[in-house]
CSV table of N, CA and C in Angstrom, one decimal:
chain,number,residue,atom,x,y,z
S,1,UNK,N,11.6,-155.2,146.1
S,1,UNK,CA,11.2,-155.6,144.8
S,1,UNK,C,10.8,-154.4,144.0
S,2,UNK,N,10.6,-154.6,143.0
S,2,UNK,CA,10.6,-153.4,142.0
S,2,UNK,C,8.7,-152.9,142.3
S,3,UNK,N,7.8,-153.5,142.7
S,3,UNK,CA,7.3,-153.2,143.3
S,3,UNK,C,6.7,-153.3,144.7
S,4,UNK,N,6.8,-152.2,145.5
S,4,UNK,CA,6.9,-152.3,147.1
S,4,UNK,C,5.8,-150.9,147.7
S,5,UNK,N,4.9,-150.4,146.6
S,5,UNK,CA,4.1,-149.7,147.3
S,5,UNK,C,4.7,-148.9,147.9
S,6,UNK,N,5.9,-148.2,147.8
S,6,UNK,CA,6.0,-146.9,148.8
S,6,UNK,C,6.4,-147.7,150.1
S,7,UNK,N,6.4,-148.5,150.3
S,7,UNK,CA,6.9,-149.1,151.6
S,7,UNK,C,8.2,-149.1,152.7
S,8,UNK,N,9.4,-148.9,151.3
S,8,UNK,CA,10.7,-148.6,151.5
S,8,UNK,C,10.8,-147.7,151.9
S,9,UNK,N,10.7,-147.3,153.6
S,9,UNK,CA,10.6,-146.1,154.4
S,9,UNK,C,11.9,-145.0,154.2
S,10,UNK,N,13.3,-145.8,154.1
S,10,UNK,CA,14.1,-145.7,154.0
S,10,UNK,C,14.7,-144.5,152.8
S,11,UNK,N,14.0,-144.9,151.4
S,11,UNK,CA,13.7,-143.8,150.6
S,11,UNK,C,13.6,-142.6,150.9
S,12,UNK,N,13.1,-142.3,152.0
S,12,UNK,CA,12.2,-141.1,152.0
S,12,UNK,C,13.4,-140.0,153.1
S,13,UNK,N,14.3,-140.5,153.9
S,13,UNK,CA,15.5,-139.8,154.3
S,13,UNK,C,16.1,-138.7,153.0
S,14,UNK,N,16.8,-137.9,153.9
S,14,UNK,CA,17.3,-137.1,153.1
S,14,UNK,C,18.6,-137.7,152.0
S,15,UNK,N,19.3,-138.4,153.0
S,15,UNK,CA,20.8,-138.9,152.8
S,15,UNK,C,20.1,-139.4,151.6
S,16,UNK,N,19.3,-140.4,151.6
S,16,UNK,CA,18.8,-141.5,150.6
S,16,UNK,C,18.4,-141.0,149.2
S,17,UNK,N,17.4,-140.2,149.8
S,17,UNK,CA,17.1,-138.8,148.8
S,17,UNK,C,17.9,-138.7,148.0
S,18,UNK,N,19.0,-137.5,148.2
S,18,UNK,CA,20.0,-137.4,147.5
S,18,UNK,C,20.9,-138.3,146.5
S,19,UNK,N,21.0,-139.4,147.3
S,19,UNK,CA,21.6,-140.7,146.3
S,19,UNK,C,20.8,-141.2,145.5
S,20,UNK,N,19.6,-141.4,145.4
S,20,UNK,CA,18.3,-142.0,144.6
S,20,UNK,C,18.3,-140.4,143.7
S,21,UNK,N,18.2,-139.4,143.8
S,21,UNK,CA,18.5,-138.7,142.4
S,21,UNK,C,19.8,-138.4,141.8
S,22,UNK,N,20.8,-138.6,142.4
S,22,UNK,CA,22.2,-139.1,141.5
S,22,UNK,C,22.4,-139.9,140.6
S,23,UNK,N,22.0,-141.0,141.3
S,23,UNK,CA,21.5,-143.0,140.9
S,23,UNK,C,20.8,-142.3,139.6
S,24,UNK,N,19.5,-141.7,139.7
S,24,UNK,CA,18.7,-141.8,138.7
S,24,UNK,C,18.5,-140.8,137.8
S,25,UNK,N,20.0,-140.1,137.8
S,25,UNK,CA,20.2,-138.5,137.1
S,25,UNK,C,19.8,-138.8,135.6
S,26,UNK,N,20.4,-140.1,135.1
S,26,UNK,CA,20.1,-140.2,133.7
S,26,UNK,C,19.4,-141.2,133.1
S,27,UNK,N,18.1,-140.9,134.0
S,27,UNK,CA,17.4,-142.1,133.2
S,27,UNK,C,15.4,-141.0,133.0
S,28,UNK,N,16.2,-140.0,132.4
S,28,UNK,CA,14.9,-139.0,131.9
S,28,UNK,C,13.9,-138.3,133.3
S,29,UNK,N,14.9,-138.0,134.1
S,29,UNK,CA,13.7,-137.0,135.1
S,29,UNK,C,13.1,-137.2,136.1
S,30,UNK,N,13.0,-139.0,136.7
S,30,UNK,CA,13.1,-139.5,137.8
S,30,UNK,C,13.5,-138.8,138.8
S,31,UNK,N,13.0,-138.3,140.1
S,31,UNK,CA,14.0,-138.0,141.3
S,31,UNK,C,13.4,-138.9,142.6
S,32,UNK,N,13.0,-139.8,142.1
S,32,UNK,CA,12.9,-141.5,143.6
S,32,UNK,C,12.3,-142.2,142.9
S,33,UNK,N,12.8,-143.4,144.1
S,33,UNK,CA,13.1,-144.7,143.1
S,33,UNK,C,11.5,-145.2,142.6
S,34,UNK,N,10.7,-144.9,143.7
S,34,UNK,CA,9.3,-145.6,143.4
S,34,UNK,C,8.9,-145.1,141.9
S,35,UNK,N,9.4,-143.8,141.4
S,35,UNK,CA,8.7,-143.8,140.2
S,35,UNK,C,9.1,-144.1,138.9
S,36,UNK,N,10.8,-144.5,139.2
S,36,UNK,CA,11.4,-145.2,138.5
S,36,UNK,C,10.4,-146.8,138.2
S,37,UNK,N,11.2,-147.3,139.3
S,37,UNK,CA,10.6,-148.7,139.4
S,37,UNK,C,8.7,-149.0,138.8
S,38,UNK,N,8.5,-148.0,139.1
S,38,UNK,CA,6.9,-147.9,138.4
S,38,UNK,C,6.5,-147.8,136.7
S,39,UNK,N,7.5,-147.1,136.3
S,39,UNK,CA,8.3,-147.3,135.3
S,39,UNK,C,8.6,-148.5,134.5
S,40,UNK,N,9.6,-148.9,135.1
S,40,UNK,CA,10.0,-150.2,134.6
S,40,UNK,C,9.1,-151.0,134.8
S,41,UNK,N,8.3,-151.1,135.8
S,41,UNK,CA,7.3,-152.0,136.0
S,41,UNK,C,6.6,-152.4,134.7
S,42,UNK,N,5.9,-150.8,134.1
S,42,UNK,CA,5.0,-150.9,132.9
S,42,UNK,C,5.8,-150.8,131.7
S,43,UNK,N,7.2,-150.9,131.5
S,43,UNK,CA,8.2,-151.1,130.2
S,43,UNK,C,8.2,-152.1,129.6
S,44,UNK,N,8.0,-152.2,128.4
S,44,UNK,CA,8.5,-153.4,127.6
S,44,UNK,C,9.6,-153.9,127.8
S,45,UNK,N,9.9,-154.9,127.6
S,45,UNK,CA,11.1,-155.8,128.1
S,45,UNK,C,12.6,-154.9,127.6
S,46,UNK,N,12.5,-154.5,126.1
S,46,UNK,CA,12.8,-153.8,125.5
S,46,UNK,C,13.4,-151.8,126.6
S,47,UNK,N,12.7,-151.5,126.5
S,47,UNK,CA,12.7,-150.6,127.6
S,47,UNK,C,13.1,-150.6,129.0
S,48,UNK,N,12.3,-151.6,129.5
S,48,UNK,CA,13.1,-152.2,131.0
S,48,UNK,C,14.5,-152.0,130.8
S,49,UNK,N,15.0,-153.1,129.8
S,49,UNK,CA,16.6,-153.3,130.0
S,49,UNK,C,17.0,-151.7,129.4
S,50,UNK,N,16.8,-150.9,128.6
S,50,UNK,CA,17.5,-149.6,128.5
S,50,UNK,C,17.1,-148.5,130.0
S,51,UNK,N,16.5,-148.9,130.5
S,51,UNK,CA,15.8,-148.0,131.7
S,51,UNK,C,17.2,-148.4,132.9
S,52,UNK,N,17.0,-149.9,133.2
S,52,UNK,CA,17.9,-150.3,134.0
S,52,UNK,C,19.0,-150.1,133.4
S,53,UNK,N,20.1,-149.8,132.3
S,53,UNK,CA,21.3,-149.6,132.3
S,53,UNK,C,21.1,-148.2,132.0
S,54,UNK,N,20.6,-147.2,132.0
S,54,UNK,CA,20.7,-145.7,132.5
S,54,UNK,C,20.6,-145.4,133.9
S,55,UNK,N,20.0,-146.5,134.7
S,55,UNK,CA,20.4,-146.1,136.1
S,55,UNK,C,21.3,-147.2,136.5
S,56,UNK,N,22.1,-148.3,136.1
S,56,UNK,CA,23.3,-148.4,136.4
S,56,UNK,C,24.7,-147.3,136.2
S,57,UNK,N,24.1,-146.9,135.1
S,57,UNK,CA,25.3,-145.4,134.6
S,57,UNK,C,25.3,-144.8,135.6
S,58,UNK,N,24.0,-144.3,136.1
S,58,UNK,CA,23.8,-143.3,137.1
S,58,UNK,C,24.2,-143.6,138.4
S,59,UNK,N,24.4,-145.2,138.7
S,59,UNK,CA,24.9,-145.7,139.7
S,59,UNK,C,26.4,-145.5,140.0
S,60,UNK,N,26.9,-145.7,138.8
S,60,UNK,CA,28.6,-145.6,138.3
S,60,UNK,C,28.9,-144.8,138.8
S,61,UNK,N,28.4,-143.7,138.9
S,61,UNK,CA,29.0,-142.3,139.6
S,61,UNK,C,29.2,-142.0,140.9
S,62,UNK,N,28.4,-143.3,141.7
S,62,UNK,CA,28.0,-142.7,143.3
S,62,UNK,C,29.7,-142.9,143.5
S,63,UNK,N,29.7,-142.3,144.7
S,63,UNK,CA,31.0,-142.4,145.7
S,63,UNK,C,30.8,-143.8,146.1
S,64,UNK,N,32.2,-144.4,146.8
S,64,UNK,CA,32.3,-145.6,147.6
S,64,UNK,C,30.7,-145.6,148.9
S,65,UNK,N,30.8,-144.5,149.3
S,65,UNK,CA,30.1,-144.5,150.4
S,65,UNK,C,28.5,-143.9,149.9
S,66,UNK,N,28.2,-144.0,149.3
S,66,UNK,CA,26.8,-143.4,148.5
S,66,UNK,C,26.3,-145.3,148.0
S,67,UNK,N,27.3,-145.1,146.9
S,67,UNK,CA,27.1,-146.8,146.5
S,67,UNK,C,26.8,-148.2,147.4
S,68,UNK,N,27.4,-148.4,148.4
S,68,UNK,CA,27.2,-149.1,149.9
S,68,UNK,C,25.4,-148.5,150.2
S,69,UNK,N,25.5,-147.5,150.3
S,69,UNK,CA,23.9,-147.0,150.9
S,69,UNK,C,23.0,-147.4,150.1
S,70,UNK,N,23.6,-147.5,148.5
S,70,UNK,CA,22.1,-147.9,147.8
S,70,UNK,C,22.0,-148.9,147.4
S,71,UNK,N,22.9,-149.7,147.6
S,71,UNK,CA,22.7,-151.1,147.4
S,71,UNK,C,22.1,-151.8,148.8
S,72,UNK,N,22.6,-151.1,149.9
S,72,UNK,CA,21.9,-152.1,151.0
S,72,UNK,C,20.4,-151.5,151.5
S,73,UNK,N,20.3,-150.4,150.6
S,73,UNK,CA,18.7,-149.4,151.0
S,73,UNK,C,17.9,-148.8,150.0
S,74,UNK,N,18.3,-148.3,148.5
S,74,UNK,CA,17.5,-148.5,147.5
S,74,UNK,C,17.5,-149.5,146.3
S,75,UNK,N,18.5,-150.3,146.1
S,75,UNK,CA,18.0,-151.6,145.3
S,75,UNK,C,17.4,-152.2,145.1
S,76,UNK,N,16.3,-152.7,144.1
S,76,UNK,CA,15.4,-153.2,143.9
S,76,UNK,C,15.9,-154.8,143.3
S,77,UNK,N,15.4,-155.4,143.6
S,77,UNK,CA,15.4,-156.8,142.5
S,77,UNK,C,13.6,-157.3,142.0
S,78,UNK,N,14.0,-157.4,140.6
S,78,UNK,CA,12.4,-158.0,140.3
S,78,UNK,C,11.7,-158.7,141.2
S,79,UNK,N,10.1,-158.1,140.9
S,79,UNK,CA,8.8,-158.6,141.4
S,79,UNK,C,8.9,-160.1,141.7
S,80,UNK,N,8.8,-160.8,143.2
S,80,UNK,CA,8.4,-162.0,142.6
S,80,UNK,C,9.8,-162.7,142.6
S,81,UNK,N,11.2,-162.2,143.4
S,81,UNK,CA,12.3,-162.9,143.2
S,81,UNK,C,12.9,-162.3,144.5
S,82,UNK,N,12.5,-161.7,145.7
S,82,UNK,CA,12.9,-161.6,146.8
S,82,UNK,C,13.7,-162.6,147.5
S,83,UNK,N,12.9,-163.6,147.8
S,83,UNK,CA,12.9,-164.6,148.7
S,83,UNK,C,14.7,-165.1,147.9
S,84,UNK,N,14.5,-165.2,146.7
S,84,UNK,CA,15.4,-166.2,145.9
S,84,UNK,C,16.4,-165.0,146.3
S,85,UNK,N,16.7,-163.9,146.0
S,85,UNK,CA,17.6,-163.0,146.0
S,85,UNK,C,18.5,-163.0,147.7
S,86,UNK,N,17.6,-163.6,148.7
S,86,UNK,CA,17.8,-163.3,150.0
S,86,UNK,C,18.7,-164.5,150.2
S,87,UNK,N,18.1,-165.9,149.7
S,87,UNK,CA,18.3,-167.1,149.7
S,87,UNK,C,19.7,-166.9,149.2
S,88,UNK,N,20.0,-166.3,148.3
S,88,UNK,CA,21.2,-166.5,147.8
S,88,UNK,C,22.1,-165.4,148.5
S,89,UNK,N,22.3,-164.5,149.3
S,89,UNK,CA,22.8,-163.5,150.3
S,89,UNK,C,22.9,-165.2,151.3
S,90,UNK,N,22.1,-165.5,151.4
S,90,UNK,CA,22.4,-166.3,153.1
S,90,UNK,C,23.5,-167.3,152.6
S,91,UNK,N,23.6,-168.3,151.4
S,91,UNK,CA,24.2,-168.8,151.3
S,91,UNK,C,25.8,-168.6,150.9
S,92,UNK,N,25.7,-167.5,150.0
S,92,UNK,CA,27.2,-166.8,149.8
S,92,UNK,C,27.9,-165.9,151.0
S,93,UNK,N,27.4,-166.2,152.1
S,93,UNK,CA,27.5,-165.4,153.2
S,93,UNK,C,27.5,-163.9,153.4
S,94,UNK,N,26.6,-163.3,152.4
S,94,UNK,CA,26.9,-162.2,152.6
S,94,UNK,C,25.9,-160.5,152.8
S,95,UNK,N,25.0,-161.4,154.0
S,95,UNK,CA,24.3,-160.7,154.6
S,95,UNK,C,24.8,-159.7,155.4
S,96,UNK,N,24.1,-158.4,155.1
S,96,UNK,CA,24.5,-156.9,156.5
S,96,UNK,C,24.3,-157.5,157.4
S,97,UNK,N,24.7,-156.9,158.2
S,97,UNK,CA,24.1,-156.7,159.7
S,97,UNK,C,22.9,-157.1,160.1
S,98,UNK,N,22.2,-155.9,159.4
S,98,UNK,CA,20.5,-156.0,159.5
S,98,UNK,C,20.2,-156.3,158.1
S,99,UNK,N,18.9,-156.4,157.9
S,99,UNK,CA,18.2,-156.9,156.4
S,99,UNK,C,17.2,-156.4,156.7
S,100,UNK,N,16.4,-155.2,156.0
S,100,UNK,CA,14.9,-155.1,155.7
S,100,UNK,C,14.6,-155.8,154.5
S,101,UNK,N,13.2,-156.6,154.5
S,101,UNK,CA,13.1,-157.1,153.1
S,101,UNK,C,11.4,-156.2,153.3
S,102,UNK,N,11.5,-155.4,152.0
S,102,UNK,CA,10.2,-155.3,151.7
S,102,UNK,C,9.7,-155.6,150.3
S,103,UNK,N,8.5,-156.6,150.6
S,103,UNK,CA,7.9,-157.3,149.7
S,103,UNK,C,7.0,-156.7,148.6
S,104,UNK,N,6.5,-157.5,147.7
S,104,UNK,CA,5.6,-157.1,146.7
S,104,UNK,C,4.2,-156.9,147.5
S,105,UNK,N,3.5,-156.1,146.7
S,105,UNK,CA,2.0,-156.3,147.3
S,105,UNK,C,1.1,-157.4,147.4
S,106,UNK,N,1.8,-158.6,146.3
S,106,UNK,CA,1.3,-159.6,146.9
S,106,UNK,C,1.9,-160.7,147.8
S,107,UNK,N,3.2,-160.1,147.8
S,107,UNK,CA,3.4,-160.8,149.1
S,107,UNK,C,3.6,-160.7,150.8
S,108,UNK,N,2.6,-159.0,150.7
S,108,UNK,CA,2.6,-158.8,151.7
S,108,UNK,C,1.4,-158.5,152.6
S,109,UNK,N,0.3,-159.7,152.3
S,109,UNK,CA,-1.2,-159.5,153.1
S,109,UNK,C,-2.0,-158.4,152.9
S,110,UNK,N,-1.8,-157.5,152.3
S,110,UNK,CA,-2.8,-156.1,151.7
S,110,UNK,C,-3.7,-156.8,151.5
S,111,UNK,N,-5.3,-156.5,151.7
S,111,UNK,CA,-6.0,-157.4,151.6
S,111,UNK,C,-6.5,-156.9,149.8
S,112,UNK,N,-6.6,-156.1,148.9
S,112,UNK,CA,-6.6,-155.5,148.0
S,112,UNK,C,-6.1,-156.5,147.2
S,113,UNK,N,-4.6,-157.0,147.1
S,113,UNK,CA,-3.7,-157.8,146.1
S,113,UNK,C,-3.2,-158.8,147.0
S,114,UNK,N,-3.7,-158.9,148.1
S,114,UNK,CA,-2.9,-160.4,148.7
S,114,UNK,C,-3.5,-161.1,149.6
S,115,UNK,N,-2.8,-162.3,150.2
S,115,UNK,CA,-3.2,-163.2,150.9
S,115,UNK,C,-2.8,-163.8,152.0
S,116,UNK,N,-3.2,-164.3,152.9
S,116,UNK,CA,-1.7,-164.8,154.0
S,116,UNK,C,-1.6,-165.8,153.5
S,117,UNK,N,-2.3,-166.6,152.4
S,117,UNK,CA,-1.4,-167.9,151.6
S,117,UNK,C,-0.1,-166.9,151.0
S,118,UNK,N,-0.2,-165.7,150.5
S,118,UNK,CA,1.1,-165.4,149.6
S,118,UNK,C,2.3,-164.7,150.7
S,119,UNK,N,1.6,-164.5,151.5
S,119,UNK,CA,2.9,-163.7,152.6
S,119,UNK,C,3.1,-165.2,153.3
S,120,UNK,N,2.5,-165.6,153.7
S,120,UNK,CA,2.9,-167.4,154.6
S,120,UNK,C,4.3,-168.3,153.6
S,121,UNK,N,3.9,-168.1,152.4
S,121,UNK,CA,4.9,-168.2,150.9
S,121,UNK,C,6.1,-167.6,151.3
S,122,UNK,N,6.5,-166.2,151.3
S,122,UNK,CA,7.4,-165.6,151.5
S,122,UNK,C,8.0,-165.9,152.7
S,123,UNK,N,7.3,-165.8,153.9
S,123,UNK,CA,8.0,-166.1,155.0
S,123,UNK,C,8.6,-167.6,154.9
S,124,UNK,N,8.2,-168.7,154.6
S,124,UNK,CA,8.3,-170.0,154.8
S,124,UNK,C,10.4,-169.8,153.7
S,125,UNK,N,10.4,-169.0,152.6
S,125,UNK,CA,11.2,-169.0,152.1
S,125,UNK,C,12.4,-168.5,152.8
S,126,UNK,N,11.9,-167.2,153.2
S,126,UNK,CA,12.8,-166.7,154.3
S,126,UNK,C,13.2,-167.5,155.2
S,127,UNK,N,12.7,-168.4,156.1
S,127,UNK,CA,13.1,-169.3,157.0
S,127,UNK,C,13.8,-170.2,156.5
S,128,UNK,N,13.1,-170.9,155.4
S,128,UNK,CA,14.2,-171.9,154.9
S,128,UNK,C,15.4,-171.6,154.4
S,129,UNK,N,15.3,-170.5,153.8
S,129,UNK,CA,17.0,-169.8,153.3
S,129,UNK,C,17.7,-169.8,154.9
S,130,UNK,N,17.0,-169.2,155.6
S,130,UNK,CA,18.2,-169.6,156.9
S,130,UNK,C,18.3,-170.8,157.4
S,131,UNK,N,17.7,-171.4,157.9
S,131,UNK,CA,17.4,-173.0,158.1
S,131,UNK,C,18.0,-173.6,157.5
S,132,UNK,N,18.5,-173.4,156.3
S,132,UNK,CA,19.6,-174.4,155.4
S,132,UNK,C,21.1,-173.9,155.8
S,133,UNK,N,21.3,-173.0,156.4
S,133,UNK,CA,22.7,-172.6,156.9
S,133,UNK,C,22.3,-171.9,158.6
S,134,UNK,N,23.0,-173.3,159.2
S,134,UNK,CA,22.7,-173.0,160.5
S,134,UNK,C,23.7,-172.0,161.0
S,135,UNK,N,24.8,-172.2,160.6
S,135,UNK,CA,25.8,-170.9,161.1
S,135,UNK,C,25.2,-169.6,161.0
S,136,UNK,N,24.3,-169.3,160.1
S,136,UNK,CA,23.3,-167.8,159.8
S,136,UNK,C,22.8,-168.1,160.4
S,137,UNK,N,21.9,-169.1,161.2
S,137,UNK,CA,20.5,-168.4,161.6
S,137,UNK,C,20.7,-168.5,163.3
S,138,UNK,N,22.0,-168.9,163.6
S,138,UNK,CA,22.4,-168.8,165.7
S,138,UNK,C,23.2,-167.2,165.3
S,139,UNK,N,23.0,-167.0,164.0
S,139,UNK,CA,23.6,-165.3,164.4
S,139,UNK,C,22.6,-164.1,164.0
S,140,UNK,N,21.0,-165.0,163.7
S,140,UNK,CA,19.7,-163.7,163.2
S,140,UNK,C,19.1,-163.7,164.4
């Protein structure tokens, strides 16, 4: 999610590195995604949407094989739409291999911003996106 606390371990690789400042060559000085996304976080709606189509530009450029990495390892989808974004991967069949999902801060038990009512939330969605398509879930 657009915000994930630095959580997205994956970020922090070199390989990733590198394609997270290509991705985000032209969106004013960015070089990783968290401060992007931190960014957009506090953007006017206005802003947001010019913020995000300077790093799809920037996306335009990756190679075949850069582009695959950052879509299955730095893409963000808005705060608060995880679960629905995942839900709709299970049903269109078109889950990786693996799946890390890392959540918002409030949906991930931090005792600061969250709850295990709001992470119990998330998980229950997660299960039921699989649970609705049993051919996914004899292959997680």
């Amino acid at each position: 999610e657009w915000e994930n606390f630095t959580d997205n371990q994956i970020e922090f690789y070199a390989t990733f590195k590198a394609i997270a400042r290509k991705a985000l060559a032209k969106t004013g000085g960015h070089t990783y995604m968290e401060a992007f996304y931190a960014k957009v976080r506090g953007a006017s709606e206005a802003e947001r949407t010019r913020l995000l189509g300077l790093l799809e530009e920037g996306v335009a450029t990756l190679t075949r094989r850069e582009r695959s990495l950052f879509e299955r390892g730095l893409r963000r989808v808005p705060t608060g739409t995880l679960a629905d974004e995942f839900a709709k991967d299970v049903a269109a069949g078109t889950l990786p291999e693996v799946s890390y999902l890392v959540p918002s801060a409030i949906d991930s038990e931090h005792p600061s911003t969250s709850s295990p009512v709001h992470s119990a939330t998330i998980v229950y969605k997660i299960l039921d996106a699989l649970g609705k398509h049993p051919d996914v879930w004899r292959h997680t």
